[in-house]
PDB file of C-alpha atoms in Angstrom:
ATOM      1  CA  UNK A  19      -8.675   1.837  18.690  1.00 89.00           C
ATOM      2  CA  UNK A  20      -7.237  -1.168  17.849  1.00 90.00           C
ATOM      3  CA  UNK A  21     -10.501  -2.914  17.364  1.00 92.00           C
ATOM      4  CA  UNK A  22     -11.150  -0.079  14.419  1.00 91.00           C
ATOM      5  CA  UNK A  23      -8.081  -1.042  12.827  1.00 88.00           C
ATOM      6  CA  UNK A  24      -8.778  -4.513  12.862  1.00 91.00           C
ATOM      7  CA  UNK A  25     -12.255  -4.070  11.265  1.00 90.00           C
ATOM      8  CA  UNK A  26     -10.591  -2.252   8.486  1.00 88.00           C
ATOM      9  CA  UNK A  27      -8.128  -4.108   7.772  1.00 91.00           C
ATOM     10  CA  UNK A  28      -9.794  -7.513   7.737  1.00 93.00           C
ATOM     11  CA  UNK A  29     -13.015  -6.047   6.022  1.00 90.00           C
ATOM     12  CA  UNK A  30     -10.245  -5.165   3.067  1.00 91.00           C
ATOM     13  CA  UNK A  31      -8.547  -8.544   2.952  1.00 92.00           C
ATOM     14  CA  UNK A  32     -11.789 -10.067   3.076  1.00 93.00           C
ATOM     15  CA  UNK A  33     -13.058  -8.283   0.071  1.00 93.00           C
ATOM     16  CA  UNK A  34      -9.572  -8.802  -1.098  1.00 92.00           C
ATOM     17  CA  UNK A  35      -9.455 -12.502  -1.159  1.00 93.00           C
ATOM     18  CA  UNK A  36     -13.176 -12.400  -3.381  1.00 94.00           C
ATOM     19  CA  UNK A  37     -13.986 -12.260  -7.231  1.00 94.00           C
ATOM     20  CA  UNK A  38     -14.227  -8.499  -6.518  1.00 89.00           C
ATOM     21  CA  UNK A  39     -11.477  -7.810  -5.385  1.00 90.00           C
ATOM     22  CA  UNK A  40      -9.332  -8.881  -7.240  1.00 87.00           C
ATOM     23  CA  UNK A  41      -8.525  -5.408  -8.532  1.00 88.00           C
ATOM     24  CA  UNK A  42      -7.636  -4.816  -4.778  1.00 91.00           C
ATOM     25  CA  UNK A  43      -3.719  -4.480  -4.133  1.00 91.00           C
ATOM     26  CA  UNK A  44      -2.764  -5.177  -0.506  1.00 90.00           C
ATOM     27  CA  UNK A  45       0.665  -4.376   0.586  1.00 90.00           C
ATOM     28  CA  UNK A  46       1.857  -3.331   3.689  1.00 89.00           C
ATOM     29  CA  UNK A  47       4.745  -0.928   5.623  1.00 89.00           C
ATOM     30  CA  UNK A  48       6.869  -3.863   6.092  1.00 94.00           C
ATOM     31  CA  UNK A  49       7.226  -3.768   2.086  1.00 94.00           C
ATOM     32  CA  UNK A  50       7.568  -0.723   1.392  1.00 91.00           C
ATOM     33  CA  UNK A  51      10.548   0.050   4.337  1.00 92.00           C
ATOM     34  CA  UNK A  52      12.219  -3.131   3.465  1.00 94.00           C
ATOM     35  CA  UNK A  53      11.578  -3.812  -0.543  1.00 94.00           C
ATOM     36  CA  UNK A  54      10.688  -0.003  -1.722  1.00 93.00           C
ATOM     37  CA  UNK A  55      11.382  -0.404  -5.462  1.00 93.00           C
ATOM     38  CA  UNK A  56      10.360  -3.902  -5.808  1.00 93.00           C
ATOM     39  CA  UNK A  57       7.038  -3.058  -4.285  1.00 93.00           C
ATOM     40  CA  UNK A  58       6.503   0.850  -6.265  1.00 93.00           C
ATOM     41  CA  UNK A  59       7.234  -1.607  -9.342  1.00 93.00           C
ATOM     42  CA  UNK A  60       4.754  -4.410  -8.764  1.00 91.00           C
ATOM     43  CA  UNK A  61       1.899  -1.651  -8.076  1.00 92.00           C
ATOM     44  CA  UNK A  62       2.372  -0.057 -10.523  1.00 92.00           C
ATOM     45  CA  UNK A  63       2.297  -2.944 -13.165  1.00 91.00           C
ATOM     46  CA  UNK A  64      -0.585  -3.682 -11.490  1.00 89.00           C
ATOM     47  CA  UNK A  65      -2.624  -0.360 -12.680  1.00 90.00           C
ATOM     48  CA  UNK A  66      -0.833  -0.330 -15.812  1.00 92.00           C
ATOM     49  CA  UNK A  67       1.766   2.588 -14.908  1.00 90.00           C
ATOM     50  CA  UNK A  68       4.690   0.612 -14.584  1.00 85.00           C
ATOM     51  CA  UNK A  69       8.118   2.778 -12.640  1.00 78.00           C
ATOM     52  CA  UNK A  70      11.495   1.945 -14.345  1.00 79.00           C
ATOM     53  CA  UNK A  71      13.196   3.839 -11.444  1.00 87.00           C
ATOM     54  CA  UNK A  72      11.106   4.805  -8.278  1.00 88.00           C
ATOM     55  CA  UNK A  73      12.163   7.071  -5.793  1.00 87.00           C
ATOM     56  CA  UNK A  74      11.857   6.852  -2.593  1.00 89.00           C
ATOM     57  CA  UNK A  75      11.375  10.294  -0.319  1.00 87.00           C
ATOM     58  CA  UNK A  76      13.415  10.654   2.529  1.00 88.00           C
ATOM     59  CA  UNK A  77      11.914  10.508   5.911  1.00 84.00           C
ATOM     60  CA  UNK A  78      11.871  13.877   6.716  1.00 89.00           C
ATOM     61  CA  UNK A  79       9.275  14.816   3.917  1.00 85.00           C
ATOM     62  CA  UNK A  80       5.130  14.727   4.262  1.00 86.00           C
ATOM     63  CA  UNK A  81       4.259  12.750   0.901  1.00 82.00           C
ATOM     64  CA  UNK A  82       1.019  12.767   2.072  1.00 82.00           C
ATOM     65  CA  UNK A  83      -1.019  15.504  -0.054  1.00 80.00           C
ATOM     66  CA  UNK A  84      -3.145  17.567   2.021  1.00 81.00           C
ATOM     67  CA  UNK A  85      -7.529  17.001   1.532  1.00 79.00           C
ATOM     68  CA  UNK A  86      -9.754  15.398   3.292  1.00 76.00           C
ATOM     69  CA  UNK A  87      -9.706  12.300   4.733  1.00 61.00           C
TER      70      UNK A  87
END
């Protein structure tokens, strides 16, 4: 299991770190929990939708739209 997430997250950083990726945002938990706005700001300058005020959902709520995969 941990070897899976390994391969995908180094496959993205080192597609990432490329010419081609460079449309690739990487962020992780840590940034989110500990720099929400900051981080829901930068992403979304990034694609051009910029967030004046983001709001963060409380931790009892699935954000997570349900689809597959």
């Amino acid at each position: 299991l941990l070897h899976r997430w390994q391969d995908h997250v180094v496959g993205w950083t080192d597609i990432a770190a490329t010419p081609a990726g460079q449309k690739i945002i990487m962020l992780s938990f840590e940034s989110l929990n500990l720099n929400f706005d900051e981080t829901v700001r930068h992403v979304g300058q990034q694609i051009g939708q910029p967030s004046a005020t983001p709001v963060r959902p409380t931790k009892n709520v699935n954000v997570v739209r349900a689809g597959p995969g």
